[in-house]
Tab-separated table of C-alpha atoms and ligand atoms in Angstrom:
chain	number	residue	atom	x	y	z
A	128	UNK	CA	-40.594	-26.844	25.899
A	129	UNK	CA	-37.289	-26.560	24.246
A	130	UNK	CA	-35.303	-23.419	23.951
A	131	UNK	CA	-32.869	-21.823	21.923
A	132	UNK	CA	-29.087	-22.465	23.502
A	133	UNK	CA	-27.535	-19.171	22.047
A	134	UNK	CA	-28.729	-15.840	22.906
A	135	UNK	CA	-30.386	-13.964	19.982
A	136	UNK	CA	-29.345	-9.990	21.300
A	137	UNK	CA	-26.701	-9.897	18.699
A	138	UNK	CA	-28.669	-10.423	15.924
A	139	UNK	CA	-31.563	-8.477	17.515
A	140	UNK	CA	-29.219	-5.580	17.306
A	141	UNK	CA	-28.158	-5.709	13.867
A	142	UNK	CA	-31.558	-5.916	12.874
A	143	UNK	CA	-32.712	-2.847	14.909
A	144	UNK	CA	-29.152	-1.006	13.823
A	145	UNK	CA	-30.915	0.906	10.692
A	146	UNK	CA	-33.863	1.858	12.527
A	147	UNK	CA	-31.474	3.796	14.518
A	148	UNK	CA	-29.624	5.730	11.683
A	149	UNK	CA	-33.525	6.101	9.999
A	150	UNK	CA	-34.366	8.043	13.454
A	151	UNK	CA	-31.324	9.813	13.637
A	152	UNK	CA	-31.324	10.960	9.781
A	153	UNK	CA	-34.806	12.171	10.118
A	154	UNK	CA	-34.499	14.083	13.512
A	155	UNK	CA	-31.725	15.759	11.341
A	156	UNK	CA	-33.928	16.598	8.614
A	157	UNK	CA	-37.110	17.716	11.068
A	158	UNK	CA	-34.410	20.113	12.834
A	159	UNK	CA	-34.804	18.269	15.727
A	160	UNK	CA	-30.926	19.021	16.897
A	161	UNK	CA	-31.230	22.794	15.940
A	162	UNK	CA	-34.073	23.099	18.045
A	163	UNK	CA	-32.724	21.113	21.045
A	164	UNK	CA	-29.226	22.589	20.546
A	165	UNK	CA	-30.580	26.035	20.989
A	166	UNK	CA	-32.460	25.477	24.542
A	167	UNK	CA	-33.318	22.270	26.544
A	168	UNK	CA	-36.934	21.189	25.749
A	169	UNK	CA	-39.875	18.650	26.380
A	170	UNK	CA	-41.098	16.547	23.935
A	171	UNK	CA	-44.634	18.884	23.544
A	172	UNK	CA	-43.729	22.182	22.431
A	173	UNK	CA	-40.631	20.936	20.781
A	174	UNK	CA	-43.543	18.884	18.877
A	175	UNK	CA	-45.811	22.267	18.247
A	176	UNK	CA	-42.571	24.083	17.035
A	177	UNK	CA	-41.603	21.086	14.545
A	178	UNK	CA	-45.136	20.328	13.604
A	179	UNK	CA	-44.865	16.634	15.114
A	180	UNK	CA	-47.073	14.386	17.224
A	181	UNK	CA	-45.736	14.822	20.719
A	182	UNK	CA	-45.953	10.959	21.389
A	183	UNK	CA	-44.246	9.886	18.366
A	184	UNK	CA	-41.150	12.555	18.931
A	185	UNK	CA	-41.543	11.764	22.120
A	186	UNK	CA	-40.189	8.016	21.493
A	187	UNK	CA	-37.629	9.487	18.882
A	188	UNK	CA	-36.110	11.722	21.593
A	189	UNK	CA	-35.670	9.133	23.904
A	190	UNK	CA	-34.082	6.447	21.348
A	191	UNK	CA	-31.536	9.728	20.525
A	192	UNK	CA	-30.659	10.126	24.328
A	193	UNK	CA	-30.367	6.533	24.649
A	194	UNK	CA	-27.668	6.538	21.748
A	195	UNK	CA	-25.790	9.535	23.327
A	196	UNK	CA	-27.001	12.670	21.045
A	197	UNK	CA	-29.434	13.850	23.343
A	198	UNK	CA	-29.285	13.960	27.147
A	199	UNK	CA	-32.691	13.268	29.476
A	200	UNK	CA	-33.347	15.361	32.698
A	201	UNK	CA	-36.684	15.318	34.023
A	202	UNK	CA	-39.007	14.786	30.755
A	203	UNK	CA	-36.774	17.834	29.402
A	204	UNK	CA	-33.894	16.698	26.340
A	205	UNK	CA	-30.643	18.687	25.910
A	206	UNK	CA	-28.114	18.154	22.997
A	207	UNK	CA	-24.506	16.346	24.122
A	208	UNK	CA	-21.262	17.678	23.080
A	209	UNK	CA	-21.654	14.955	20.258
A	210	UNK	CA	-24.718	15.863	18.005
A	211	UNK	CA	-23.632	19.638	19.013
A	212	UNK	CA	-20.509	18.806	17.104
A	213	UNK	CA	-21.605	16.597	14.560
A	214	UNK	CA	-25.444	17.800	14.030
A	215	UNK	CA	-26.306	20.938	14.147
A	216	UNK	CA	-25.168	23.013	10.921
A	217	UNK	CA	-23.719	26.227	12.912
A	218	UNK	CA	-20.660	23.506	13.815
A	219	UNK	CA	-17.461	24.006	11.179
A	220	UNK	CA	-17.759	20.139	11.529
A	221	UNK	CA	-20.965	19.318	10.760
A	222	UNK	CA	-22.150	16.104	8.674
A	223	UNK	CA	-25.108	16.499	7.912
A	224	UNK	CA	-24.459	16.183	4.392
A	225	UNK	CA	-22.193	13.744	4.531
A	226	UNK	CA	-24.624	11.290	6.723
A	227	UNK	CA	-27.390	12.106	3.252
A	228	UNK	CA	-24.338	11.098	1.112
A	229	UNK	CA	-23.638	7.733	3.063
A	230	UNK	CA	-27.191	7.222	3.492
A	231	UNK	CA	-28.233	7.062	-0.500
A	232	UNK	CA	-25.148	4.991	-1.429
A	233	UNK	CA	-26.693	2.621	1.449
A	234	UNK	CA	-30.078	3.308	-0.009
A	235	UNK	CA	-29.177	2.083	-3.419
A	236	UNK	CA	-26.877	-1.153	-2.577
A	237	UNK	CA	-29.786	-2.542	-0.296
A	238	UNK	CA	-31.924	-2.074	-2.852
A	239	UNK	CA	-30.372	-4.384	-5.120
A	240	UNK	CA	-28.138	-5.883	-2.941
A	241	UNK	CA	-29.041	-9.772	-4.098
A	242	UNK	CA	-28.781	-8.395	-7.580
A	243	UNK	CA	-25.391	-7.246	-6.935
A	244	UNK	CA	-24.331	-10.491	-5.061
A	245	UNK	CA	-25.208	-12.695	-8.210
A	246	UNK	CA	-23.464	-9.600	-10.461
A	247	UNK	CA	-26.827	-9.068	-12.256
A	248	UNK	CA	-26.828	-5.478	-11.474
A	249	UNK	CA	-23.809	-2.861	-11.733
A	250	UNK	CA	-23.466	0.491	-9.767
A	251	UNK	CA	-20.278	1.634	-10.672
A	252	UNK	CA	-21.881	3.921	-13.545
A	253	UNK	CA	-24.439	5.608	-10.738
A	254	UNK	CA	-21.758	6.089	-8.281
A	255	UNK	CA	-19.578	7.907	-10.613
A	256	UNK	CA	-22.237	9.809	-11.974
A	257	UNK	CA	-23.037	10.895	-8.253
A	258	UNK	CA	-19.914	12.737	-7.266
A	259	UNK	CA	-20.985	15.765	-9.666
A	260	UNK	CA	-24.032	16.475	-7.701
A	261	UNK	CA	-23.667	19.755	-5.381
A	262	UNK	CA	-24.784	18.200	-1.742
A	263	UNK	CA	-22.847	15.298	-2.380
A	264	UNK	CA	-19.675	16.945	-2.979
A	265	UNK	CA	-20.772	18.953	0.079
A	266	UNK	CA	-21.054	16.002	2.099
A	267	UNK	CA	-17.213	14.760	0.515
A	268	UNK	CA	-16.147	17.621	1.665
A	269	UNK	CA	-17.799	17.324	5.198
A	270	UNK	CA	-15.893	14.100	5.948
A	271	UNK	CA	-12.889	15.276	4.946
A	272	UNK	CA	-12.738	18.163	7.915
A	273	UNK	CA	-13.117	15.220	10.187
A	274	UNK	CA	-9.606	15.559	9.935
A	275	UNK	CA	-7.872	13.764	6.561
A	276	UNK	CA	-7.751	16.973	5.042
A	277	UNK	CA	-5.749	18.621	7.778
A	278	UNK	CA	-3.612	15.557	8.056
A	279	UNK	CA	-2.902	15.430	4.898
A	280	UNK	CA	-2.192	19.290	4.616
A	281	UNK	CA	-0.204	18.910	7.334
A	282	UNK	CA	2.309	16.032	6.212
A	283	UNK	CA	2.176	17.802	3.159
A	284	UNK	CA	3.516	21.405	4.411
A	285	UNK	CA	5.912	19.368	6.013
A	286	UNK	CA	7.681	18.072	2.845
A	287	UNK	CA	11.296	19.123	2.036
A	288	UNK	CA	10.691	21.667	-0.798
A	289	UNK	CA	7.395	22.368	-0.214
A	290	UNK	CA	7.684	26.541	-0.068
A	291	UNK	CA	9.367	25.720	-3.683
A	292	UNK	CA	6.448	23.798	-5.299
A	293	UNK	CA	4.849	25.809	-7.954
A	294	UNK	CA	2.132	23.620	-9.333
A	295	UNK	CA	-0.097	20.629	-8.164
A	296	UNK	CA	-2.497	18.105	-9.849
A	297	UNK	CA	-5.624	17.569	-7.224
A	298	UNK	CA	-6.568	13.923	-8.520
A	299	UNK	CA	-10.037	12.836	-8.126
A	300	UNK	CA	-10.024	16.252	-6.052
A	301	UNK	CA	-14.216	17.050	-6.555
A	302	UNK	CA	-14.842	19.543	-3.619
A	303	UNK	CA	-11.166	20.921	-4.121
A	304	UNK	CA	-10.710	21.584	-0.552
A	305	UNK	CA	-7.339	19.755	-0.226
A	306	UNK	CA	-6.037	22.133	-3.083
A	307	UNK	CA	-7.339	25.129	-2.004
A	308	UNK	CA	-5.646	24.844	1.852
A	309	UNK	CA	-2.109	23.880	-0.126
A	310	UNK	CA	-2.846	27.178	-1.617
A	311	UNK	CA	-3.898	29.185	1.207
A	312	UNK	CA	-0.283	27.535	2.732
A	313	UNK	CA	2.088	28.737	-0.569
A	314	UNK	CA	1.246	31.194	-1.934
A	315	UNK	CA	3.509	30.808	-4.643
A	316	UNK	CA	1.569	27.736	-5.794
A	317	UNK	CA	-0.876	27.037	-8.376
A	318	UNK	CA	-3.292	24.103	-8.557
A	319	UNK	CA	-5.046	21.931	-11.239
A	320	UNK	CA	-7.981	19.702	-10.058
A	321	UNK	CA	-8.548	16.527	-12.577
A	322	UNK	CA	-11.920	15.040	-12.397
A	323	UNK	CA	-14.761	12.894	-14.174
A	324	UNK	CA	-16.079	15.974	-16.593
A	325	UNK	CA	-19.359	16.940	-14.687
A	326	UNK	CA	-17.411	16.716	-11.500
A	327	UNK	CA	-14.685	19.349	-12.912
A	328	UNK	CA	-17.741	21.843	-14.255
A	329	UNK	CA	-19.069	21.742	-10.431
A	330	UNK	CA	-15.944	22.046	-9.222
A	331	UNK	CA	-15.076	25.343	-11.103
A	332	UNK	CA	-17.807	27.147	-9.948
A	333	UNK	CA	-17.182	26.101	-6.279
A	334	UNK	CA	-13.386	27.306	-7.038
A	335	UNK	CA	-14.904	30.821	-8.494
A	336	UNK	CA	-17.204	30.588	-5.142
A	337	UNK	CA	-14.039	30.526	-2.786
A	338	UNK	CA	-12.124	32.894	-5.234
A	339	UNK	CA	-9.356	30.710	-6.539
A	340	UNK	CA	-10.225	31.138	-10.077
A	341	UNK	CA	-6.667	32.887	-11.054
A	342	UNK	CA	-4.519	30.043	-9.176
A	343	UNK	CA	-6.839	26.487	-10.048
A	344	UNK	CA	-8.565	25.565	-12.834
A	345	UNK	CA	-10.431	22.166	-13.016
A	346	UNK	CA	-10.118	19.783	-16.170
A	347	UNK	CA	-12.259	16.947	-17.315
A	348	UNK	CA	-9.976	13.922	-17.242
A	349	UNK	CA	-11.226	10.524	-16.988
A	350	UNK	CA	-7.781	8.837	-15.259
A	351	UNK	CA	-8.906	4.928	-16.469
A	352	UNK	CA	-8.803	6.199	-20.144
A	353	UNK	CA	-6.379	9.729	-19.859
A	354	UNK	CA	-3.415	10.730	-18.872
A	355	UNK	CA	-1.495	13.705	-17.340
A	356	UNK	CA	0.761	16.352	-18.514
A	357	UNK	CA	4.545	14.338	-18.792
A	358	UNK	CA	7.111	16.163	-16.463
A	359	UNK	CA	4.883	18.812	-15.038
A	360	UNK	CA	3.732	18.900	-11.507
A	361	UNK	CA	6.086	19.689	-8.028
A	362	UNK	CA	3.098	17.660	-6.302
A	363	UNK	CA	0.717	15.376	-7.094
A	364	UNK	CA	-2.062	14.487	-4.780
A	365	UNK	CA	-4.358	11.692	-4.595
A	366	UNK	CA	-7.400	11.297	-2.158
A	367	UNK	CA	-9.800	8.539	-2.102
A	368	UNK	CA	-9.093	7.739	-5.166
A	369	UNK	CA	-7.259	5.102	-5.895
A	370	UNK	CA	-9.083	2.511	-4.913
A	371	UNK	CA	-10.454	2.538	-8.048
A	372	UNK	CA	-7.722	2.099	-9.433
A	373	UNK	CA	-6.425	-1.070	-7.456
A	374	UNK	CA	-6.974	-3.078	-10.335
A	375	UNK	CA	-4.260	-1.049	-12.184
A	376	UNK	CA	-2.424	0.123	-9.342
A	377	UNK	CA	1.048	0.227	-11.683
A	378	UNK	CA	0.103	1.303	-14.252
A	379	UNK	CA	-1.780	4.265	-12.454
A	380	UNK	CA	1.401	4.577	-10.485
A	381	UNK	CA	3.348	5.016	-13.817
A	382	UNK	CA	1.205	7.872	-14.900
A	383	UNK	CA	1.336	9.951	-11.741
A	384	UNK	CA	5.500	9.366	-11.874
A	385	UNK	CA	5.533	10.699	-15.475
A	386	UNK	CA	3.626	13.481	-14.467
A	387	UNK	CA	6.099	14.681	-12.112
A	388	UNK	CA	9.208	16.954	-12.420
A	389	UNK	CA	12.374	15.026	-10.895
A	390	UNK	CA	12.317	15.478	-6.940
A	391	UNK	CA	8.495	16.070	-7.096
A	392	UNK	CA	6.149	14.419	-4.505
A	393	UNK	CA	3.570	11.974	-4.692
A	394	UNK	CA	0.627	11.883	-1.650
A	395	UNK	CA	-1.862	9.541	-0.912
A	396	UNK	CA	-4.572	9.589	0.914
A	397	UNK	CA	-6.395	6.297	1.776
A	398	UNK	CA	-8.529	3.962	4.144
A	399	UNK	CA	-6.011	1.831	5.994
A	400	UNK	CA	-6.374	-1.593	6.558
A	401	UNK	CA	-4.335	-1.658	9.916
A	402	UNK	CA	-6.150	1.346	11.341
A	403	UNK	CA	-8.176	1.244	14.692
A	404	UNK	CA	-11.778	1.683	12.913
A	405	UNK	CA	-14.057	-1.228	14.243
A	406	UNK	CA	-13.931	-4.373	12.097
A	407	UNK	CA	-17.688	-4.103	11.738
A	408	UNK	CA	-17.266	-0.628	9.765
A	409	UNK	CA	-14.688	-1.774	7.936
A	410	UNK	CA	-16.380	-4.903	6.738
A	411	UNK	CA	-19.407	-3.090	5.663
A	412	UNK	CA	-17.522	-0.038	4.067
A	413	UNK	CA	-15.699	-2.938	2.147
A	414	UNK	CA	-18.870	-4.526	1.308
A	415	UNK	CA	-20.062	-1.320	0.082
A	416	UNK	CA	-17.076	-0.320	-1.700
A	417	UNK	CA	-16.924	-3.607	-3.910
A	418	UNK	CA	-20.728	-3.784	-4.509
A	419	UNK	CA	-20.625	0.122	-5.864
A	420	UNK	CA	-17.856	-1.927	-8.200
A	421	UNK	CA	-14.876	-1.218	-6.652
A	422	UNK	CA	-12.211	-3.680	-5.954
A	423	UNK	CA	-11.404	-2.369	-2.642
A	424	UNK	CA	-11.784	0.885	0.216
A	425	UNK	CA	-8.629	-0.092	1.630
A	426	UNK	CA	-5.009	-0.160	0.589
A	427	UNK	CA	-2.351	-1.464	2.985
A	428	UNK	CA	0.608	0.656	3.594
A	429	UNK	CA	2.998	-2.449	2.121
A	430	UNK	CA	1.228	-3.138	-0.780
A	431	UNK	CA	0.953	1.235	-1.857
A	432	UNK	CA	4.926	0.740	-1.075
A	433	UNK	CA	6.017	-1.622	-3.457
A	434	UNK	CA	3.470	-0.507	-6.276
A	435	UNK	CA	5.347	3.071	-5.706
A	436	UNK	CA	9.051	1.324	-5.554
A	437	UNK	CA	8.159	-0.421	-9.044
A	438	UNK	CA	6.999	2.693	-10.093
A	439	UNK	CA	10.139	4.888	-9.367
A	440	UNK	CA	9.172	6.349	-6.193
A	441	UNK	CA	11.150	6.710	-3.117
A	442	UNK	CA	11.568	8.644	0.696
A	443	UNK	CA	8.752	6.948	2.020
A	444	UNK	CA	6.827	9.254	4.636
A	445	UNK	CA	3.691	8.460	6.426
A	446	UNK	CA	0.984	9.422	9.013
A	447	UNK	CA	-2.082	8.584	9.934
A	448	UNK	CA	-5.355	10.754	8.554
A	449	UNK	CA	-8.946	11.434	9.788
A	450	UNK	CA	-11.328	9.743	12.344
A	451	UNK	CA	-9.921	7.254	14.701
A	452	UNK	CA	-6.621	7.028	12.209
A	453	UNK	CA	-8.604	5.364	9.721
A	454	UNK	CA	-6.642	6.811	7.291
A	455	UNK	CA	-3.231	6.522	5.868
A	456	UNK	CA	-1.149	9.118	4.245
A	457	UNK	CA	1.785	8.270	2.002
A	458	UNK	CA	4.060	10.605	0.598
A	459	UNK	CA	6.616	9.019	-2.077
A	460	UNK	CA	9.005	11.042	-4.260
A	461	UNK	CA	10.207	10.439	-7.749
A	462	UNK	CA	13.681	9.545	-7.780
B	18	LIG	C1	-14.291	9.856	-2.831
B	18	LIG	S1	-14.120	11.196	-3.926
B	18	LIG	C2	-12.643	11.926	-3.232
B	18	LIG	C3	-12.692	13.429	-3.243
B	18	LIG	C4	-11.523	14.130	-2.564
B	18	LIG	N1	-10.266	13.817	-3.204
B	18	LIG	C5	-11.494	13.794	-1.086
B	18	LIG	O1	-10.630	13.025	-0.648
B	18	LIG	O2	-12.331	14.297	-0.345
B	18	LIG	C6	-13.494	10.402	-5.389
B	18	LIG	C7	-13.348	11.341	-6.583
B	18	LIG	O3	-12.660	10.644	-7.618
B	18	LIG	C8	-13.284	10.952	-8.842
B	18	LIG	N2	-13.037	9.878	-9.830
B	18	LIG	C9	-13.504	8.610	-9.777
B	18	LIG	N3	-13.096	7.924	-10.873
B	18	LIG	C10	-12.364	8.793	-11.611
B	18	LIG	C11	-11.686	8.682	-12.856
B	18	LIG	N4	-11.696	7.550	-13.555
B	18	LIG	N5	-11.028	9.767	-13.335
B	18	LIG	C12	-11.032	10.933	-12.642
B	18	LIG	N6	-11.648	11.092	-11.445
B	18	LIG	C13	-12.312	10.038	-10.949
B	18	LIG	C14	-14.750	11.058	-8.489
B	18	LIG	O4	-15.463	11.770	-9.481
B	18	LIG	C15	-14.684	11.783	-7.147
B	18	LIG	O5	-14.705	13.178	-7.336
C-alpha cells in the first residue's frame, strides 16, 4: 500500500496548538495554578478542592507539565518558575488578563475568519469598541509590565531635558500606566491621556483609583478625525498606536509635531519587524492585526525614520522594548 512521502507532525501540531492554549486558559480560570502554586499536589484532591473529575484533570495536568508550567514527580504536580511568574495572580507580572484579552480577539477573527478573508465582514468597529472595557484594559496593561513600559520609561528618563518637561500627551494611552510612571519619575510634570471617548471615561476613574486626578486628566479625542493642542506638549508619547495609523503615517506625524513646543520629544512605542520574536508569532499577530482592520502590527525602524524626518523630527534615539525585544522604541525631537 502506498504511503505518504512527507511526514504529517508539523501539521499535526498546528492543529493540536489551540487545544493547548484551550487547556491552559481554562486551568487558569479553574485556579488550577493557584492551587498547585501554593503546595505540590496529585491529581485527586486537587480534583475534590476544584470540584473536577480526577481523570479528566488528571490528563490536563499532565498536558501542562508536558508544556513546561507544571512539573511531574511521582503522580504529584508542582508549578515551574514559569506559570509561577506568569499564572498565578499574587505575581506583579501576571497575565492572566492579558491571555482573556488575546484569547477573545482570537475568538472573534476565527469566527469569521473566511468572512474576513473575502472582506465581507469588518472588525475594526468591535475592536475599538473593546479597549473601553475594564479587564481588557487590565490585560493592556498586563503586557505592558512584560517590560515595554519600563523600557520605554526608561529611554524616556533618559532624554536630555527630561527633569524640565512640564506636560505630556499619553496617545492612545487607555490603562495610563506609561503616564503615570513619567509622573511618579518628575514630579514637576503633568499628563494628558487622549483616547477613543469611552476609553478616556474608564481611564479617569482608573487615574482617580491610583490618585493622579490633580496631575492627568483624560480627554475624548478620536486622533483619525481630531487633533491636538498646537505648540503645547514637552513630550508626546505614543504606544501601540500607530499602527493604526500607518495608512496616514504623515499626516499623523504632522499632528504630533504641531503639538509640540520647539525642542519637545516625540516616543514611540511599537512591534518591530527586525526583532527576535519567532516568525510564526509574528505572522499570526500580523494576520490578526490586519483582519481586526489594521494595516499593520509592525513598523520598521527605517520606515518610522523617514515619516518623522518629513515630518520635522530629528536626534534619532532608540532601544529595544518588552518580551524577547519585540519592541522598538523611537524617540525623535522637533527641530
Ligand atoms: C493597544 S492599545 C495601547 C495602550 C497603551 N498605549 C499601551 O501601549 O499599553 C491602543 C489604544 O489606542 C486607542 N485608539 C485606537 N484608535 C484610536 C483613535 N483613532 N483615537 C484615539 N485613540 C485610539 C485605543 O482605544 C487603545 O486604548
Amino acid at each position: 500500500m502506498q504511503k505518504p512521502q512527507y511526514d504529517f507532525t508539523p501539521l499535526f501540531s498546528m492543529v493540536m496548538e489551540s487545544i493547548t492554549f484551550t487547556a491552559v486558559l481554562n486551568g487558569l480560570r479553574l485556579g488550577v495554578f493557584e492551587a498547585v502554586a501554593k503546595s505540590p499536589r496529585q491529581a485527586s484532591p486537587l480534583a475534590e478542592e476544584l470540584g473536577l473529575q480526577p481523570q479528566a484533570l488528571q490528563s490536563l495536568l499532565e498536558l501542562l507539565a508536558a508544556n513546561g508550567l507544571l512539573t511531574e514527580d511521582a503522580g504529584e504536580f508542582s508549578i515551574t518558575p514559569l506559570a509561577q511568574e506568569f499564572l498565578v495572580a499574587s505575581s506583579p507580572f501576571f497575565q492572566g488578563q492579558f491571555l482573556e484579552l488575546h484569547n477573545m480577539f482570537n475568538v472573534f477573527i476565527e469566527s469569521d475568519m473566511a468572512a474576513l478573508l473575502r472582506g465581507d465582514a469588518s472588525k475594526r468597529q468591535v475592536t475599538d469598541d473593546s479597549w473601553s472595557d475594564h479587564d481588557n484594559m487590565r490585560g493592556t496593561m498586563q503586557h505592558a509590565l512584560l517590560g515595554e513600559l519600563q523600557d520605554t520609561v526608561a529611554l524616556i528618563m533618559d532624554l536630555p531635558g527630561f527633569s524640565g518637561m512640564r506636560v505630556m500627551c499619553d496617545v492612545g494611552g487607555n490603562h495610563g500606566e506609561f503616564s503615570m510612571a513619567l509622573l511618579e519619575a518628575n514630579p514637576d510634570l503633568r499628563a494628558e491621556l487622549m483616547d477613543l471617548p469611552r476609553v478616556a471615561e474608564v481611564a479617569t476613574e482608573r487615574i482617580a483609583e491610583r490618585g493622579f486626578s490633580d496631575r492627568m486628566t483624560a480627554h475624548a479625542c478620536d486622533l483619525r478625525t481630531e487633533t491636538l493642542p498646537v505648540d503645547h506638549y514637552d513630550l508626546v508619547l505614543a504606544s501601540h498606536i500607530l499602527y493604526g495609523f500607518t495608512d496616514q503615517l504623515e499626516s499623523f506625524l504632522g499632528v504630533i509635531h504641531d503639538s509640540l513646543r520647539s525642542g519637545g520629544w516625540f516616543v514611540a512605542q511599537h512591534m518591530d519587524p527586525a526583532s527576535a520574536l519567532p516568525g510564526t508569532v509574528k505572522a499570526s499577530i500580523n494576520l490578526i492585526t490586519r483582519l481586526a482592520g489594521y494595516k499593520a502590527h509592525f513598523i520598521g525602524q527605517e520606515q518610522l525614520e523617514k515619516a518623522l524626518q518629513s515630518a520635522g523630527f530629528g536626534e534619532f534615539r532608540t532601544g529595544p522594548a518588552g518580551i524577547g525585544e519585540s519592541g522598538l522604541v523611537m524617540a525623535a525631537r522637533k527641530k
